[in-house]
Every structure is written in C-alpha cells, then in structure tokens.
Amino acid sequence: MSDQIKFIVDNLNKEPFRKNYNLITFDSLEPMQLLQVLNDVLAEIDPKQVVDIREEMPEQTAKRMLSLLGILKYKPPGNAADMSTFRQGLVIGSKPVIYPVLHWLLQRTNELKKRAYLARFLIKLEVPSEFLQDETVADTNKQYEDLMEAFKTLHKECEQLKISGFSTAEIRRDISAMEEEKDQLIKRVERLKKRVETVQNHQRMLKIARQLRVEKEREEFLAQQKQEQKNQLFHAVQRLQRIQNQLKSMRHAAADATPESLMKRLEEEIKFNSYMVTEKFPKELENKKKELHFLQKVVSEPAMGHSDLLELESKINEINTQINQLIEKKMMRNEPIEGKLSLYRQQASIISRKKEAKAEELQEAKEKLANLEREVSVKTSQTREYDGTEVLKGDEFKRYVSKLRSKSTVFKKKHQIIAEFKAEFGLLQRTEELLKQRHENIQHQLQTIEEKRGISGYSYTQEELERVSALKSEVDEMKGRTLDDMSEMVKKLNSLVSEKKSALAPIIKELRQLRQKCQELTQECDEKKSQYDSCAAGLESNRSKLEQEVRGLREECLQEESRYHYINCMIKNLEVQLRRATDEMKAYVSSDQQEKRKAIREQYTKNIAEQENLGKKLREKQKAVRESHGPNMKQAKMWHDFEQLMECKKQCFLKQQTQTSIGQANKTWCTYH
C-alpha cells in the first residue's frame, strides 16, 4: 500500500498536476479533497470532467465518475457482489476505494486519453426499434453509422502515418529541396530557350521534338497494350486447354454410359439419399435433441456437493440391482414366443447397425472421393500454370511411358558411348603425360650435351629467334594496315574538327559574353550574400537574447504562480484551523453542557482520565500478579511432583498385578500335572 501511495504522490507532483504533496499531506486529505484529486486526474484524461466537486451533488458525481470509469474499462477489485461497496466508497471518498483507482489511472494516462477521445465518437447511441420504423430516423441512423466507420478508417490511417516516421520537419525540408530543384530547372529551361533562339527554325524543331516525345510515349503505351494482350491471349489459351481437357474427360466418362446404367446409378443414389433423410438423419437429430435436453437439465440444476453425488450413486446402484432382478425373473420364465421375438429383434438391430455403418462408410468414401477430385483439379491447374502442359491420362500416359522407355534405351546407349569416350580420353591423357615427360628428358639431355660442347642455350635461342621473326613479320603487316587506317581516320577527324569549329564559333562568342556576365553576377551575389549573412547574424543574436528573456520571464511567472497557489492553500488550511479553533472556543465557553461535552478539550480530558484509570487498574493487577507469582509457581511444582508420584505408583501397581497373575498360572500348571 505504501508503494502505491508513493507512486500516486510522485505522479501528482509532476506535470500537469503539480500538487506539491508528500506522503503525510496526501494521506491526511479529507474525503472531499481526495474526490477532487480524483476528479482532476479524470479531467486530465477527459476535459469534459472539469468540475468543482463542492458545486455538484454526490449522486451526480458518482454517476459521472462511474460512467467514465466504465468507458475506460476499469475493473474494481473483487467480484460483482462488491460493486455496491465500490459505489458507496466512491460517493463518500473512501481511501481503500480511491487509491487503487488513482494508481490505475496514473499508470496509463496516455492510453486512457486516447480511449476517452475515441469513446466520444465510437460509443453508439442505441435507438429503439420502434423509432427506426420512421424513414427519416433510419436514414439519419444509417448516416451516423457510416460516419462512425469513416472515423474509424481515418483514425487508423492517422495512427499509421504517425507510426510511419514522417515528421513535419522532414516534409518541410523535402518541400524546400523540391522548390530549389524547381527553380534550378526553370533557370535551366530559360538558358536552353535562350540558346535555342539563336538557331534557325527553332520553333519547327521544338514542334518536331514535341511530336517525337508524344510518339515515343504512344509507342510505350502500345507496347504495354501489346504485352497485356499477349498475357490475355496466353490465359485464354490455358483456359481453352483446361476446358478441352474437361470436355475430353467428360466424354471419356460418358463413353460407356448407357441409359440403363445411368438409371441404375440414379436409383442407387435416390435409395441412399432417402435412407439418409428418412432414417439416419432423424435418428441423429433425435439423439442430439435428447442430449441437448439432458445437458440443459444438468445446467439448470444447482451445483452438487459430495453428499449429493453419494446419494445419486446409491440410487444408481439400487436401480441396477432392480434391473438385474427383473432380468433374472424374465430368464426364469423362459417364454418361447418372447425368446423368438427377442432373437428377431437382435437380428434386426444388428442389420440396422450394419446398415448405418455401411451408410457412414459410403458417406465417408464420397467425401474422400470429392476431396481427391478437388486435389486432382488443383494439382492439374498448378501444373498447367507452371509449364503450360496438360496432365496425361489413360492411353496418352501409356504412350508417354513407352516413349520414355525407348528414350531410356537410347540414353543408356549414349551413356555407354560417353563412358567409352571417357576411357579413351583417359588413355590419351596418360599418353600425353608420358610424351611430355619423355620430351622433358630429351630436352634435359640436349642441354647437357650443349653444355659439354660449350654452346649452352643454343636450341632455346634458336626457337626464340624463329618465334620473334614470325611475330615481327605479323607486326609489320599489322603496321602497314594500321597506318593506312590511321591516315584515313586523321583526314576524317580534321574535317569533323573544322566543321565543329565553324559551327561552334558563334556559340563561343556568345559564351564569352555570358561568362563575363556570370562573373559580374557572381560578384554581386557574393556581396549580397555577405550583407545577408551579417544581417542574419545580427537578427539571430537579437532573437537569442529575446528568447532568453522570454524563458526567464516564463520561469519567473511559473514560480510566482506556484507560490500563489501554495499561499492560497496555506490560507485555506489556516482558515480551516482557525474555524476549528473558534468552534472549540465556542463549545468550551458555552454554558450548555451538551455543547461543552462536544469540545475536543473535554473529550481529550475524558480520554486521559479513562486511560489513567485503566493504567491504575493494570498496575494493581500487575502488583497482585507479582505477589502471587512465587506461591503459584511453588504450588504448580508441587502438583507436578504429585503427578509424577501417582504415575510411579500406577506403574508399580500394574507390575505387581502382572507378577501375581504369572504366579497363579504356574501354580495351576503344577497342580494339573
């Protein structure tokens, strides 16, 4: 409980309440003040609850708070029988009732604000059915429900936008960036317009470019339409294949169907359906009704205890014994006609049970067949969607299998040929390795011979010279070809450069003028920018000073407001104390004995006198107990010793009795012998 009060006080001292309570002052609040605190918390959740408790009737306050707590889905502790005590405690401002409510409200204030806001729009007004017969009222109610649904969707969209992470600052930055980009594009378009205006027939060229763009867009649109029509054609072909396959399967099914077989099949289905409708389903329905009636009877009866169950078990045992007795009597009579009838009844019941079992098996088989047909149709549609081929059936599947077998034999032959090629390749690879090794040995022997003769590296240099001479001849041929090509290319490039120079000469002149103008504009822009920066820095410093002053004044205002509220509370507390003191003085000075008895001083003096008398009696009792403690303990010890003595005597007596009985038994035995 202390943790709960501490949590409440901490939250009430924070924003937006700022109550400045501590544990003692909060616990010493009167019921009316505690109700006002609860109402302030409810007013923070729902602004409609801003009410002064002193200006409202207690019944209205309780009704208003209970309705809001019901909307907020607050569940009071305890069961439904404790609701009356909860309402009563809420009316009188009981602490055990209000503390849990405050703790629950302060734990989830933001969530409850949202719930209270939505409750204003989503709690439906129940219109009686007799009023809905009027068309105007019905239309208004329909509009009201539509608006409620529209509010739900809009609120969900708003919550999703809040969660999505888009903030106003980011949107503003995007808008400013887009505006800058728009300005740049406008400037670029203007520059391009100025550049194009110098070209001859620029209007005609712009018109042709516009027509080209329109035609390209039309070409893209037509290509998209063509692709869509191809997709539609593909789907239509697939649908045609499915329908053809269905038609083929239906023709295959109807190939061996004669009118007699169809009539026979229909008669069997009619018999089965009539049996299910006339015999099985009514029995099942009757059993279900009996079971439902029995369950309703069980539910309507009160809860049974252990004694009731024992009583029912005893009744069941008695009825079972009676049934067994009746069966034994019936068997002892041994009536032949009744025995024959019982035999026929047993056979009939067995046949009916078999019939029901077969009907159930048939029903299950039909359901299984329907499920399998659905699965087959799904699988066929999936296979058609994946590869566009139809599923093979019957003779087609057999032909496909025979074709696969022939292909498998061809595959085996080809696989055998590949294996032979692989074996031959392995032999050739091994031969190549041996020849390479032999070549290396010969080269090594040749090098040793060259070293012995003093001409080491002769064979290698001879090979390199031959290779280099071959490469030189190829390079010479390529150089001859490339020189001719390069001369032609240089001529072409020179002609192109001269053409481009002649075409770019007026543009270069215009560009020089524009560059000079651009330098002037950039210089002017830099000057303006420096002026703007200095002005912005001054304004920013003034703004920061003003913000600091405003912040200081706001803090001072808040301090003064809190001081004002604190002084008002202190004044109210002093007024209450002063009123109590004046009432006490009036009651104490009053000549009326009844009023005088109501005075707190008289009550305290009376309580003090009672407590003094009680203490005096307790001291006398303590003195008597101390005086009698020693003799009482001595007497208790004596009684304990007396009890041990009597126990010892008892044991001795029992021992003596056992010894005398043994002696008498020995004596009788001796006399007998």
PDB file of N, CA and C in Angstrom, residues 299-335:
ATOM      1  N   VAL A 299     -27.527 -28.333 -16.651  1.00  0.00           N
ATOM      2  CA  VAL A 299     -27.108 -26.953 -16.415  1.00  0.00           C
ATOM      3  C   VAL A 299     -28.081 -26.225 -15.505  1.00  0.00           C
ATOM      4  N   SER A 300     -29.396 -26.491 -15.670  1.00  0.00           N
ATOM      5  CA  SER A 300     -30.403 -25.796 -14.861  1.00  0.00           C
ATOM      6  C   SER A 300     -30.381 -26.230 -13.403  1.00  0.00           C
ATOM      7  N   GLU A 301     -29.920 -27.442 -13.120  1.00  0.00           N
ATOM      8  CA  GLU A 301     -29.881 -27.904 -11.733  1.00  0.00           C
ATOM      9  C   GLU A 301     -28.773 -27.179 -10.976  1.00  0.00           C
ATOM     10  N   PRO A 302     -28.968 -26.998  -9.659  1.00  0.00           N
ATOM     11  CA  PRO A 302     -27.926 -26.332  -8.860  1.00  0.00           C
ATOM     12  C   PRO A 302     -26.685 -27.197  -8.729  1.00  0.00           C
ATOM     13  N   ALA A 303     -25.610 -26.572  -8.278  1.00  0.00           N
ATOM     14  CA  ALA A 303     -24.344 -27.286  -8.117  1.00  0.00           C
ATOM     15  C   ALA A 303     -24.455 -28.337  -7.016  1.00  0.00           C
ATOM     16  N   MET A 304     -23.900 -29.514  -7.287  1.00  0.00           N
ATOM     17  CA  MET A 304     -23.988 -30.639  -6.349  1.00  0.00           C
ATOM     18  C   MET A 304     -22.722 -30.720  -5.515  1.00  0.00           C
ATOM     19  N   GLY A 305     -22.937 -31.120  -4.263  1.00  0.00           N
ATOM     20  CA  GLY A 305     -21.812 -31.370  -3.385  1.00  0.00           C
ATOM     21  C   GLY A 305     -21.459 -32.844  -3.333  1.00  0.00           C
ATOM     22  N   HIS A 306     -20.568 -33.178  -2.421  1.00  0.00           N
ATOM     23  CA  HIS A 306     -20.124 -34.571  -2.290  1.00  0.00           C
ATOM     24  C   HIS A 306     -21.249 -35.463  -1.764  1.00  0.00           C
ATOM     25  N   SER A 307     -22.040 -34.924  -0.859  1.00  0.00           N
ATOM     26  CA  SER A 307     -23.153 -35.724  -0.301  1.00  0.00           C
ATOM     27  C   SER A 307     -24.193 -36.028  -1.376  1.00  0.00           C
ATOM     28  N   ASP A 308     -24.488 -35.031  -2.250  1.00  0.00           N
ATOM     29  CA  ASP A 308     -25.461 -35.267  -3.334  1.00  0.00           C
ATOM     30  C   ASP A 308     -24.953 -36.339  -4.294  1.00  0.00           C
ATOM     31  N   LEU A 309     -23.674 -36.315  -4.608  1.00  0.00           N
ATOM     32  CA  LEU A 309     -23.105 -37.329  -5.505  1.00  0.00           C
ATOM     33  C   LEU A 309     -23.188 -38.726  -4.889  1.00  0.00           C
ATOM     34  N   LEU A 310     -22.911 -38.823  -3.603  1.00  0.00           N
ATOM     35  CA  LEU A 310     -23.025 -40.130  -2.928  1.00  0.00           C
ATOM     36  C   LEU A 310     -24.452 -40.638  -2.956  1.00  0.00           C
ATOM     37  N   GLU A 311     -25.400 -39.721  -2.760  1.00  0.00           N
ATOM     38  CA  GLU A 311     -26.809 -40.120  -2.798  1.00  0.00           C
ATOM     39  C   GLU A 311     -27.200 -40.616  -4.182  1.00  0.00           C
ATOM     40  N   LEU A 312     -26.753 -39.913  -5.240  1.00  0.00           N
ATOM     41  CA  LEU A 312     -27.059 -40.352  -6.605  1.00  0.00           C
ATOM     42  C   LEU A 312     -26.415 -41.703  -6.914  1.00  0.00           C
ATOM     43  N   GLU A 313     -25.195 -41.910  -6.450  1.00  0.00           N
ATOM     44  CA  GLU A 313     -24.543 -43.201  -6.684  1.00  0.00           C
ATOM     45  C   GLU A 313     -25.303 -44.338  -6.008  1.00  0.00           C
ATOM     46  N   SER A 314     -25.793 -44.071  -4.798  1.00  0.00           N
ATOM     47  CA  SER A 314     -26.584 -45.110  -4.104  1.00  0.00           C
ATOM     48  C   SER A 314     -27.867 -45.411  -4.872  1.00  0.00           C
ATOM     49  N   LYS A 315     -28.535 -44.358  -5.410  1.00  0.00           N
ATOM     50  CA  LYS A 315     -29.753 -44.574  -6.199  1.00  0.00           C
ATOM     51  C   LYS A 315     -29.455 -45.380  -7.457  1.00  0.00           C
ATOM     52  N   ILE A 316     -28.343 -45.053  -8.115  1.00  0.00           N
ATOM     53  CA  ILE A 316     -27.969 -45.786  -9.340  1.00  0.00           C
ATOM     54  C   ILE A 316     -27.716 -47.252  -9.031  1.00  0.00           C
ATOM     55  N   ASN A 317     -27.066 -47.529  -7.915  1.00  0.00           N
ATOM     56  CA  ASN A 317     -26.810 -48.929  -7.525  1.00  0.00           C
ATOM     57  C   ASN A 317     -28.105 -49.681  -7.243  1.00  0.00           C
ATOM     58  N   GLU A 318     -29.053 -49.010  -6.569  1.00  0.00           N
ATOM     59  CA  GLU A 318     -30.350 -49.645  -6.298  1.00  0.00           C
ATOM     60  C   GLU A 318     -31.087 -49.970  -7.594  1.00  0.00           C
ATOM     61  N   ILE A 319     -31.074 -48.994  -8.540  1.00  0.00           N
ATOM     62  CA  ILE A 319     -31.792 -49.228  -9.813  1.00  0.00           C
ATOM     63  C   ILE A 319     -31.120 -50.338 -10.605  1.00  0.00           C
ATOM     64  N   ASN A 320     -29.795 -50.425 -10.567  1.00  0.00           N
ATOM     65  CA  ASN A 320     -29.089 -51.513 -11.263  1.00  0.00           C
ATOM     66  C   ASN A 320     -29.428 -52.876 -10.668  1.00  0.00           C
ATOM     67  N   THR A 321     -29.523 -52.932  -9.350  1.00  0.00           N
ATOM     68  CA  THR A 321     -29.918 -54.207  -8.707  1.00  0.00           C
ATOM     69  C   THR A 321     -31.342 -54.596  -9.113  1.00  0.00           C
ATOM     70  N   GLN A 322     -32.255 -53.611  -9.162  1.00  0.00           N
ATOM     71  CA  GLN A 322     -33.632 -53.905  -9.591  1.00  0.00           C
ATOM     72  C   GLN A 322     -33.660 -54.413 -11.030  1.00  0.00           C
ATOM     73  N   ILE A 323     -32.835 -53.786 -11.916  1.00  0.00           N
ATOM     74  CA  ILE A 323     -32.796 -54.229 -13.325  1.00  0.00           C
ATOM     75  C   ILE A 323     -32.288 -55.661 -13.414  1.00  0.00           C
ATOM     76  N   ASN A 324     -31.243 -55.976 -12.649  1.00  0.00           N
ATOM     77  CA  ASN A 324     -30.702 -57.339 -12.661  1.00  0.00           C
ATOM     78  C   ASN A 324     -31.730 -58.357 -12.167  1.00  0.00           C
ATOM     79  N   GLN A 325     -32.488 -57.980 -11.125  1.00  0.00           N
ATOM     80  CA  GLN A 325     -33.534 -58.878 -10.615  1.00  0.00           C
ATOM     81  C   GLN A 325     -34.610 -59.127 -11.665  1.00  0.00           C
ATOM     82  N   LEU A 326     -35.027 -58.054 -12.360  1.00  0.00           N
ATOM     83  CA  LEU A 326     -36.051 -58.219 -13.399  1.00  0.00           C
ATOM     84  C   LEU A 326     -35.545 -59.107 -14.533  1.00  0.00           C
ATOM     85  N   ILE A 327     -34.253 -58.933 -14.913  1.00  0.00           N
ATOM     86  CA  ILE A 327     -33.691 -59.780 -15.980  1.00  0.00           C
ATOM     87  C   ILE A 327     -33.681 -61.241 -15.553  1.00  0.00           C
ATOM     88  N   GLU A 328     -33.322 -61.486 -14.276  1.00  0.00           N
ATOM     89  CA  GLU A 328     -33.308 -62.862 -13.785  1.00  0.00           C
ATOM     90  C   GLU A 328     -34.714 -63.470 -13.799  1.00  0.00           C
ATOM     91  N   LYS A 329     -35.721 -62.686 -13.384  1.00  0.00           N
ATOM     92  CA  LYS A 329     -37.108 -63.168 -13.417  1.00  0.00           C
ATOM     93  C   LYS A 329     -37.539 -63.504 -14.838  1.00  0.00           C
ATOM     94  N   LYS A 330     -37.157 -62.632 -15.771  1.00  0.00           N
ATOM     95  CA  LYS A 330     -37.540 -62.848 -17.167  1.00  0.00           C
ATOM     96  C   LYS A 330     -36.884 -64.118 -17.715  1.00  0.00           C
ATOM     97  N   MET A 331     -35.625 -64.339 -17.336  1.00  0.00           N
ATOM     98  CA  MET A 331     -34.935 -65.543 -17.803  1.00  0.00           C
ATOM     99  C   MET A 331     -35.522 -66.806 -17.177  1.00  0.00           C
ATOM    100  N   MET A 332     -36.008 -66.693 -15.952  1.00  0.00           N
ATOM    101  CA  MET A 332     -36.602 -67.864 -15.292  1.00  0.00           C
ATOM    102  C   MET A 332     -37.948 -68.232 -15.904  1.00  0.00           C
ATOM    103  N   ARG A 333     -38.683 -67.222 -16.404  1.00  0.00           N
ATOM    104  CA  ARG A 333     -39.962 -67.542 -17.062  1.00  0.00           C
ATOM    105  C   ARG A 333     -39.734 -68.352 -18.334  1.00  0.00           C
ATOM    106  N   ASN A 334     -38.728 -67.946 -19.114  1.00  0.00           N
ATOM    107  CA  ASN A 334     -38.326 -68.679 -20.325  1.00  0.00           C
ATOM    108  C   ASN A 334     -39.499 -68.879 -21.273  1.00  0.00           C
ATOM    109  N   GLU A 335     -40.154 -67.771 -21.664  1.00  0.00           N
ATOM    110  CA  GLU A 335     -41.279 -67.836 -22.597  1.00  0.00           C
ATOM    111  C   GLU A 335     -40.737 -68.010 -24.012  1.00  0.00           C
TER     112      GLU A 335
END
